[in-house]
Coordinates of C-alpha atoms and ligand atoms in Angstrom, one line a residue:
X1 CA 143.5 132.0 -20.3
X2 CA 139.9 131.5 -19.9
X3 CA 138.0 135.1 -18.5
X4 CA 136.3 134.3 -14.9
X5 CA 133.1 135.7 -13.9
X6 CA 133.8 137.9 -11.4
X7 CA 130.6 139.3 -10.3
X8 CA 127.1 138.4 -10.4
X9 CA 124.2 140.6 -9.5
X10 CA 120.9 139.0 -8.2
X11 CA 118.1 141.1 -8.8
X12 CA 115.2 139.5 -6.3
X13 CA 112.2 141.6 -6.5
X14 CA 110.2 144.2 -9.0
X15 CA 109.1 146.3 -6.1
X16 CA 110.4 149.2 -4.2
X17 CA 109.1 151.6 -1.4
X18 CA 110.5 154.5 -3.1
X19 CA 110.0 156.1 -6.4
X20 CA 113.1 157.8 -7.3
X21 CA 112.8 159.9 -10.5
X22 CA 115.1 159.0 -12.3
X23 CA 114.9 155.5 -11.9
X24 CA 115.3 153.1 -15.0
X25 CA 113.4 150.7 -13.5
X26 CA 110.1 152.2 -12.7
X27 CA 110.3 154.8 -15.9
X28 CA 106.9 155.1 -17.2
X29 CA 107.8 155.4 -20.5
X30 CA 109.9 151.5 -20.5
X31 CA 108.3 149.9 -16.8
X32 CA 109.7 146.7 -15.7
X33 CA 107.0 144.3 -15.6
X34 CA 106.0 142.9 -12.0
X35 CA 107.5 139.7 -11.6
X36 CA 106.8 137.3 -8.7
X37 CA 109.6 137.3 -5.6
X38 CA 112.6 135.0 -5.9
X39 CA 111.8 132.1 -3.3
X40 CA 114.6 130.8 -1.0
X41 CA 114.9 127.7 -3.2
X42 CA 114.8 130.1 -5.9
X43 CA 118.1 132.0 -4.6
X44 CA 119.4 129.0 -3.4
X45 CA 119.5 127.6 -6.6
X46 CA 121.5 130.6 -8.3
X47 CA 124.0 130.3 -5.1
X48 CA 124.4 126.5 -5.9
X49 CA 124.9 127.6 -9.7
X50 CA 128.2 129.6 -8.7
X51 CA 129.4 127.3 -6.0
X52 CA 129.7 124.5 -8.6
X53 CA 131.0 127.3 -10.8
X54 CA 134.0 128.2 -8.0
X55 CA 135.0 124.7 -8.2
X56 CA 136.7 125.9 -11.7
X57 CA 141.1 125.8 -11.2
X58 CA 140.7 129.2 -13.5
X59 CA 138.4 130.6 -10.8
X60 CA 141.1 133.0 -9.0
X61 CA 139.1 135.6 -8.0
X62 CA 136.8 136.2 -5.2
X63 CA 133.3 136.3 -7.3
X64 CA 131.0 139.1 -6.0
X65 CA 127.4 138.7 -5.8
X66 CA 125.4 141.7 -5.5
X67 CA 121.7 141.5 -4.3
X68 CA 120.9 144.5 -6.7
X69 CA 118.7 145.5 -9.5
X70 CA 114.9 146.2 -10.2
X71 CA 113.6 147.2 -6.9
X72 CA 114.1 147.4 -2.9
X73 CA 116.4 144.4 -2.0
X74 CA 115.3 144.3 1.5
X75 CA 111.8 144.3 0.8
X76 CA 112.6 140.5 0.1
X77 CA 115.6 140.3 3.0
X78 CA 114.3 137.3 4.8
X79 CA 114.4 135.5 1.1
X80 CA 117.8 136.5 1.0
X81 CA 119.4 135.8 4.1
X82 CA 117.4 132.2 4.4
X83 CA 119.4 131.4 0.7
X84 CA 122.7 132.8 2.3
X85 CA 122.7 130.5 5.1
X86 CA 121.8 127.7 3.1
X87 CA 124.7 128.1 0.6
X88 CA 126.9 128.7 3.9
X89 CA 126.1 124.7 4.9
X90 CA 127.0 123.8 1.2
X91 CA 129.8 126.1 0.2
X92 CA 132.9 124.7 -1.1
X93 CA 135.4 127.5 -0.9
X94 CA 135.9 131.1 0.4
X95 CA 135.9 132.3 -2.9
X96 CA 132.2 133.9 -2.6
X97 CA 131.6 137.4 -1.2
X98 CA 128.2 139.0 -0.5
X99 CA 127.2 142.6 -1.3
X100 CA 124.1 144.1 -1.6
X101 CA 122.8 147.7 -2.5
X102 CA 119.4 149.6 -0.9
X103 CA 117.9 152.5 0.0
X104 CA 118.3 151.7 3.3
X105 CA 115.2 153.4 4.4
X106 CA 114.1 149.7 5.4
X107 CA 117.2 148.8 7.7
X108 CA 116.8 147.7 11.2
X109 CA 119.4 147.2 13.7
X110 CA 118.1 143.5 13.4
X111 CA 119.0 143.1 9.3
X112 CA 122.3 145.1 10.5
X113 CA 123.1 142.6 12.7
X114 CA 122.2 139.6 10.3
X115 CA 124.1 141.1 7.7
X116 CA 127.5 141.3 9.9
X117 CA 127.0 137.7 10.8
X118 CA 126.7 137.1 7.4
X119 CA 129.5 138.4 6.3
X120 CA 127.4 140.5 3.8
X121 CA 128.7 143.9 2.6
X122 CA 125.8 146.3 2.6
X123 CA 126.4 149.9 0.5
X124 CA 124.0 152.3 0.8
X125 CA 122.2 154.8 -2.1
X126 CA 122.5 158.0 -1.0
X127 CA 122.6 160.8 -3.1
X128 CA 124.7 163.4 -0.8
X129 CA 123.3 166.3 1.8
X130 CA 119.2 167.0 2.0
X131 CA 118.6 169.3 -0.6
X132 CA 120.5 166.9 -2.8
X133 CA 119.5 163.3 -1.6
X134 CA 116.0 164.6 -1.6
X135 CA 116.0 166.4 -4.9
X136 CA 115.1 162.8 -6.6
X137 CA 114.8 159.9 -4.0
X138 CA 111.2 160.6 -3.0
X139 CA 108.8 158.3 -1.5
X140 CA 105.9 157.1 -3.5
X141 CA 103.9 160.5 -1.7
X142 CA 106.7 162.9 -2.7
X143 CA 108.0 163.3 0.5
X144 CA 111.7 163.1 0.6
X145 CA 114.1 159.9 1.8
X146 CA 117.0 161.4 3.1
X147 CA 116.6 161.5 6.9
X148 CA 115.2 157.8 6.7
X149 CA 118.3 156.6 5.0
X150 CA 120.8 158.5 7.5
X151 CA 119.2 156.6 10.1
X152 CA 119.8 153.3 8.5
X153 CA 123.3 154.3 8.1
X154 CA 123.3 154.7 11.4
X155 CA 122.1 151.4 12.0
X156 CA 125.2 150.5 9.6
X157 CA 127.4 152.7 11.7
X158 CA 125.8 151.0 15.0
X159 CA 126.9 147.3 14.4
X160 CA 130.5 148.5 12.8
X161 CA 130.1 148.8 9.3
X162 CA 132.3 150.7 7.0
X163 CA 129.9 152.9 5.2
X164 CA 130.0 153.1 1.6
X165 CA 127.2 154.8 -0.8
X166 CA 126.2 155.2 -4.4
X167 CA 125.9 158.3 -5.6
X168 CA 124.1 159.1 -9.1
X169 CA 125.4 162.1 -11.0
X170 CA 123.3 164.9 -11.4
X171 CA 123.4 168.8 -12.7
X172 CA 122.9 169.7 -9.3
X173 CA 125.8 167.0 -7.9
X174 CA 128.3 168.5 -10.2
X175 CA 127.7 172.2 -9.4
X176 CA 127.9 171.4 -5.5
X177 CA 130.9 169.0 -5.4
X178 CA 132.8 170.6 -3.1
X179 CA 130.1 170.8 -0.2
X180 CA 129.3 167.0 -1.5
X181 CA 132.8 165.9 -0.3
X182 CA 132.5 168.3 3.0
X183 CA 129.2 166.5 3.7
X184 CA 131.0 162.9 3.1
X185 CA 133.9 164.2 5.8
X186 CA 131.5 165.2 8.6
X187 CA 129.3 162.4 8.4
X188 CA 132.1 159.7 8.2
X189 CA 131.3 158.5 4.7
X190 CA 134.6 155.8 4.0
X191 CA 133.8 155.4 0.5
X192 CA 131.7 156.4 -2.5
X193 CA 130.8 155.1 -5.8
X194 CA 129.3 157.7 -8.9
X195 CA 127.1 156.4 -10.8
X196 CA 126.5 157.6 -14.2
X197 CA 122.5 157.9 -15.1
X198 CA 121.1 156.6 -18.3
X199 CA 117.9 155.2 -19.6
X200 CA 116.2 158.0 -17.2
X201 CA 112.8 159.4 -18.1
X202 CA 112.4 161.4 -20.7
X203 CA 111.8 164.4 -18.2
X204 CA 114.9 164.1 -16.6
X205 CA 118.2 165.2 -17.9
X206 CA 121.1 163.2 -18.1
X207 CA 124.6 163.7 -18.2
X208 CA 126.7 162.6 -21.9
X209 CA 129.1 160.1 -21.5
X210 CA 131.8 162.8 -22.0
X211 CA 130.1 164.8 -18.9
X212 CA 130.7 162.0 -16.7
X213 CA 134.3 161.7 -17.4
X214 CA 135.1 165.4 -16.4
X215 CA 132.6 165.1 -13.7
X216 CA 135.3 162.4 -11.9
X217 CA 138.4 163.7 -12.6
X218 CA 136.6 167.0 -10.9
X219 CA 135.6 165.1 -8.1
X220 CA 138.9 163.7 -7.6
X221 CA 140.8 166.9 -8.1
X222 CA 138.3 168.5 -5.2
X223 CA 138.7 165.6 -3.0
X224 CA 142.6 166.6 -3.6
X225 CA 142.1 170.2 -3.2
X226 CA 140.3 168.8 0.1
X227 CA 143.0 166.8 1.8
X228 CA 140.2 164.2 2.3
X229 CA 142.2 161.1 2.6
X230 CA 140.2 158.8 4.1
X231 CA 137.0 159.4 1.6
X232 CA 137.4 156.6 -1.2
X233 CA 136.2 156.8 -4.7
X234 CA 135.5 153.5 -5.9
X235 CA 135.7 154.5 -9.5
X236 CA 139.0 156.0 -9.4
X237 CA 140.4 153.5 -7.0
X238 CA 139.1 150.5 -10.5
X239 CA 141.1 152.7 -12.6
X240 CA 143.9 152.4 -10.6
X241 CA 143.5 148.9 -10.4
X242 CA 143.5 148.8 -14.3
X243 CA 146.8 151.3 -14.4
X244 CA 148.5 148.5 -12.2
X245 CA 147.1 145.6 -14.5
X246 CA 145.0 143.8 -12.1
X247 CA 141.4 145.2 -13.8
X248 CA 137.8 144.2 -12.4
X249 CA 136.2 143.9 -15.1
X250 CA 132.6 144.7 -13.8
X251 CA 131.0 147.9 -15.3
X252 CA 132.5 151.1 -16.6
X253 CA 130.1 153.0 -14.4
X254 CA 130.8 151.6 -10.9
X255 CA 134.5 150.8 -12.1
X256 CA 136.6 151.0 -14.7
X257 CA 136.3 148.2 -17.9
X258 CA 132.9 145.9 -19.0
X259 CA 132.3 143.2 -18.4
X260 CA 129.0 142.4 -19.8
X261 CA 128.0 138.6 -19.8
X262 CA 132.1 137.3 -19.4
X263 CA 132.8 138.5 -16.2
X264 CA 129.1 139.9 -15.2
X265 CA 126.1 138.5 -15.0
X266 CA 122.9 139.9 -13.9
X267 CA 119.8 137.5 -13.0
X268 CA 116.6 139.8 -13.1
X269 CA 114.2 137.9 -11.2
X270 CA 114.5 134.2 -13.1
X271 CA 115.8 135.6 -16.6
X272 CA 120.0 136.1 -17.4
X273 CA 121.6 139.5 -19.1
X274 CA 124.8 140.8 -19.4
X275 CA 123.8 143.6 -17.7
X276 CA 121.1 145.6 -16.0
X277 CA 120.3 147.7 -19.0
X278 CA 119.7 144.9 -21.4
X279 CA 116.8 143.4 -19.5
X280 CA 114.1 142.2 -21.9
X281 CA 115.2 142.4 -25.0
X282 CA 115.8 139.0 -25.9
X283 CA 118.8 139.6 -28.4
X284 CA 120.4 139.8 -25.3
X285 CA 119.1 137.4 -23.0
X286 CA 122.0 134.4 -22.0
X287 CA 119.5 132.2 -20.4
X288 CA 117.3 130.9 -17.6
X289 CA 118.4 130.8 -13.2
X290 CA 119.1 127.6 -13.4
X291 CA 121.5 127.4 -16.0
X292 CA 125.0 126.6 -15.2
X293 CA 126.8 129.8 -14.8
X294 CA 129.4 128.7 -17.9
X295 CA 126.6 128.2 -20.2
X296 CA 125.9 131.5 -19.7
X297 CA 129.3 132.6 -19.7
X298 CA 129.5 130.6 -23.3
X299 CA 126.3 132.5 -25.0
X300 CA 127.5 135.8 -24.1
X301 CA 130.5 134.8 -26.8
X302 CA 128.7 134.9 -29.7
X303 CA 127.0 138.1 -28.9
X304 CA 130.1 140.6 -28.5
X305 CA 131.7 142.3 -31.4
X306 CA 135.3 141.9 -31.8
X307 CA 136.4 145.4 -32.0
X308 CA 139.2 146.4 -33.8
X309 CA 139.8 150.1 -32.7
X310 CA 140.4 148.5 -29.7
X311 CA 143.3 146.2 -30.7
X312 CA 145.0 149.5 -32.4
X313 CA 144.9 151.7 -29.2
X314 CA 147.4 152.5 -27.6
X315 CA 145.7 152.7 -24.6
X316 CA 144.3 149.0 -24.6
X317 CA 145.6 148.1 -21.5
X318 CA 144.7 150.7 -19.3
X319 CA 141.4 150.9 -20.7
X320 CA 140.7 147.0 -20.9
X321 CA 136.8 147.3 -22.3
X322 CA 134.7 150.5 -22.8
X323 CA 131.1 150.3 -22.6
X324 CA 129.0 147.9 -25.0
X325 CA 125.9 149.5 -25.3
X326 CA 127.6 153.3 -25.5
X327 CA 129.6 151.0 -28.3
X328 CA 126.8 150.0 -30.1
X329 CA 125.1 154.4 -30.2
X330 CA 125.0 155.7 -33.7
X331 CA 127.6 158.6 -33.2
X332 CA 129.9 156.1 -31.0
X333 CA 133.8 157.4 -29.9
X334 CA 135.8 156.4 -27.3
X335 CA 137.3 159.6 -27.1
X336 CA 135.9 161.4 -23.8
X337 CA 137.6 158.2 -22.2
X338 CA 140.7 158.0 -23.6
X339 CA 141.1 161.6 -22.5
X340 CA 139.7 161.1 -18.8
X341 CA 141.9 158.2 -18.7
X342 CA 145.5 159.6 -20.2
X343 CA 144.6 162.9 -17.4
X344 CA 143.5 160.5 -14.8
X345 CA 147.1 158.6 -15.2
X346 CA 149.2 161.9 -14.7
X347 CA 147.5 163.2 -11.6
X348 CA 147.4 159.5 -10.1
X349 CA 151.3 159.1 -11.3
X350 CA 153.1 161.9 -12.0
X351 CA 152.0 164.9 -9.9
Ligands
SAM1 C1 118.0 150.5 -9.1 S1 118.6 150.7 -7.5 C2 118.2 149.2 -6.7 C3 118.6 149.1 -5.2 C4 117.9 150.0 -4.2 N1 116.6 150.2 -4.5 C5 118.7 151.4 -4.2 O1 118.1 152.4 -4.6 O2 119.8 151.3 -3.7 C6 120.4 150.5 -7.7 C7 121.2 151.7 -7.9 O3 120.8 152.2 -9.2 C8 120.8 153.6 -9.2 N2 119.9 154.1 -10.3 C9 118.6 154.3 -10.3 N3 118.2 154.8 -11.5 C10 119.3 154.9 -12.2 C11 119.5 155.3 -13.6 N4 118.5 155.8 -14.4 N5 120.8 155.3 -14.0 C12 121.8 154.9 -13.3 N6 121.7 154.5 -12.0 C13 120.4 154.5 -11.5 C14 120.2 153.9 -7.8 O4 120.5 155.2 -7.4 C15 120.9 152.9 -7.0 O5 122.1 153.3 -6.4
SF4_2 S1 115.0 153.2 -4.2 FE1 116.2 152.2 -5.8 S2 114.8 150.9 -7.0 FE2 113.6 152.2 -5.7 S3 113.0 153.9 -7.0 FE3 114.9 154.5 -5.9 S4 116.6 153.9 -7.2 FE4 114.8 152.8 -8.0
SF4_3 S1 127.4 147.3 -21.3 FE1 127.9 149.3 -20.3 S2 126.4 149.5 -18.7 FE2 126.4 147.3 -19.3 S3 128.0 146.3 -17.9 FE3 129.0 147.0 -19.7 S4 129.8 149.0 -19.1 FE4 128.2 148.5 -17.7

């Protein structure tokens, strides 16, 4: 059966208020060159792309497009929401959801408000309590982001959002998981999504890929330990979703199995990767915003390596599609995942 794209990330601007240090996309040593702003026509123009696109009978899944990427999201929101309620006049089907992620140090009760008329699901970066949230997210003056980003989850909170946030996964993070999780459970936090950190600055350490894995499974067994029910973690909840054979294939570091350039598509500014970390190097570029979203789909093809290992494991279903790019590192193996995932599967089934 032919693979669906099921999300699509739309990255609209080069420009952000903050300057996070570990940030991929304003590292010194690789910056992201400053493109112009996506218009409304611009954006309107990707959204007609995927409408045409959801027209497809194998197009059974609700796509996901996430205003995301190289910068501050609502820096540009009036670009944004003018495109959304364009495509709303045009769309064909209710197979398109909205999602966008910010620093939310820029949300009003205003752009709260358009969003829930919109139908737009907003999720917030925020790295945990003070010390930690402030550790790294720092405004262009060094001056710490944390209380400015409560207050636009408050905003959130205000106009009946469920609050959700990213969380990147640091030294500190992992030492401090339990008062992490307390933090989450006294401020209400519904759900949170780790995010793994790679292509940092050279100054800044980041975790291996093995690391990460027994990073989660800690973080689940403390949320556990906790008797926090009602705290979701996204990743483990994609991994339970590829246990029960109904996989988004998105990104192994907000979910569970890649999907680089079938089922994920990433526009930075007017140029098409796979994915986020692939941007400008042209091996890897599928194409142009106006391209048809197929097309796309269709270049990616002759790009990925048919793997093998993969075929032989015994774990193929469960595991779906490891990471590309950690498949393409010199001293490559999939074995810090097949671990997490065979220890993941007996505390999620048979505890
Ligand atoms: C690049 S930001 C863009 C959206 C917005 N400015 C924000 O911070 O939410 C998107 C997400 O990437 C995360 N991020 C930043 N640098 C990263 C890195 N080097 N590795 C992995 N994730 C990173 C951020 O913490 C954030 O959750
Ligand atoms: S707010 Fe987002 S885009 Fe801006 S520096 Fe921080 S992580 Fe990067
Ligand atoms: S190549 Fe790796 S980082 Fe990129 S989408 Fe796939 S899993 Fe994510």
């Amino acid at each position: 059966m032919k693979e669906q794209v099921e999300r699509i990330c739309i990255s609209v601007n080069t420009e952000c208020n903050l300057g996070c240090k570990y940030c991929y996309f304003f590292n010194p040593e690789n910056r992201i060159l400053k493109e112009s702003v996506l218009s409304v026509d611009e954006i309107f123009t990707i959204l007609k792309n995927i409408n045409e696109y959801s027209k497809n009978n194998y197009v059974k899944k609700a796509i996901k497009i996430n205003f995301v990427g190289s910068g501050e999201p609502l820096i540009n929101w009036d670009n944004i929401k003018k495109a959304i309620e364009k495509f709303n006049i045009i769309k064909v089907n209710e197979k398109v959801e909205f999602y966008l992620v910010t620093n939310a140090t820029l949300m009003t009760d205003k752009i709260a408000k358009e969003m829930k008329q919109l139908n737009l699901f907003p999720s917030v970066s925020l790295d945990g309590y003070q010390e930690l949230h402030d550790e790294n997210r720092l405004t262009h003056n060094g001056a710490g982001s944390f209380e400015k980003t409560m207050n636009g989850i408050n905003f959130l909170r205000k106009n009946n959002f469920r609050i959700a946030i990213n969380t990147t996964v640091t030294k500190t993070l992992v030492k401090n998981i339990d008062n992490f999780f307390k933090f989450l459970q006294k401020n209400k936090i519904d759900k949170v999504i780790f995010d793994r950190l790679v292509d940092t600055p050279s100054d800044f350490e980041e975790m291996t890929y093995s690391e990460f894995y027994e990073f989660l499974l800690n973080a689940y067994r403390t949320k556990e330990k906790l008797n926090f029910k009602n705290i979701e973690i996204g990743n483990i909840e994609a991994y339970k979703k590829n246990f029960e054979g109904r996989p988004d294939k998105v990104c192994t570091m907000f979910g569970a199995s890649c999907g680089a350039g079938i089922n994920f598509l990433i526009y930075m500014s007017r140029e098409v990767y796979p994915c986020g970390r692939m941007f400008g190097k042209d091996r890897w570029k599928l194409g142009n915003f106006e391209d048809d979203i197929e097309q796309l789909q269709n270049n990616m093809y002759a790009k990925i390596p048919n793997r093998q290992d993969c075929q032989e494991c015994s774990l193929i279903k469960e595991c779906v599609k490891d990471c590309l790019l950690e498949y393409e590192e010199e001293n490559y193996s999939c074995e810090p995942r097949q671990k997490f995932i065979n220890k993941l599967k007996i505390d999620l089934y048979e505890k």
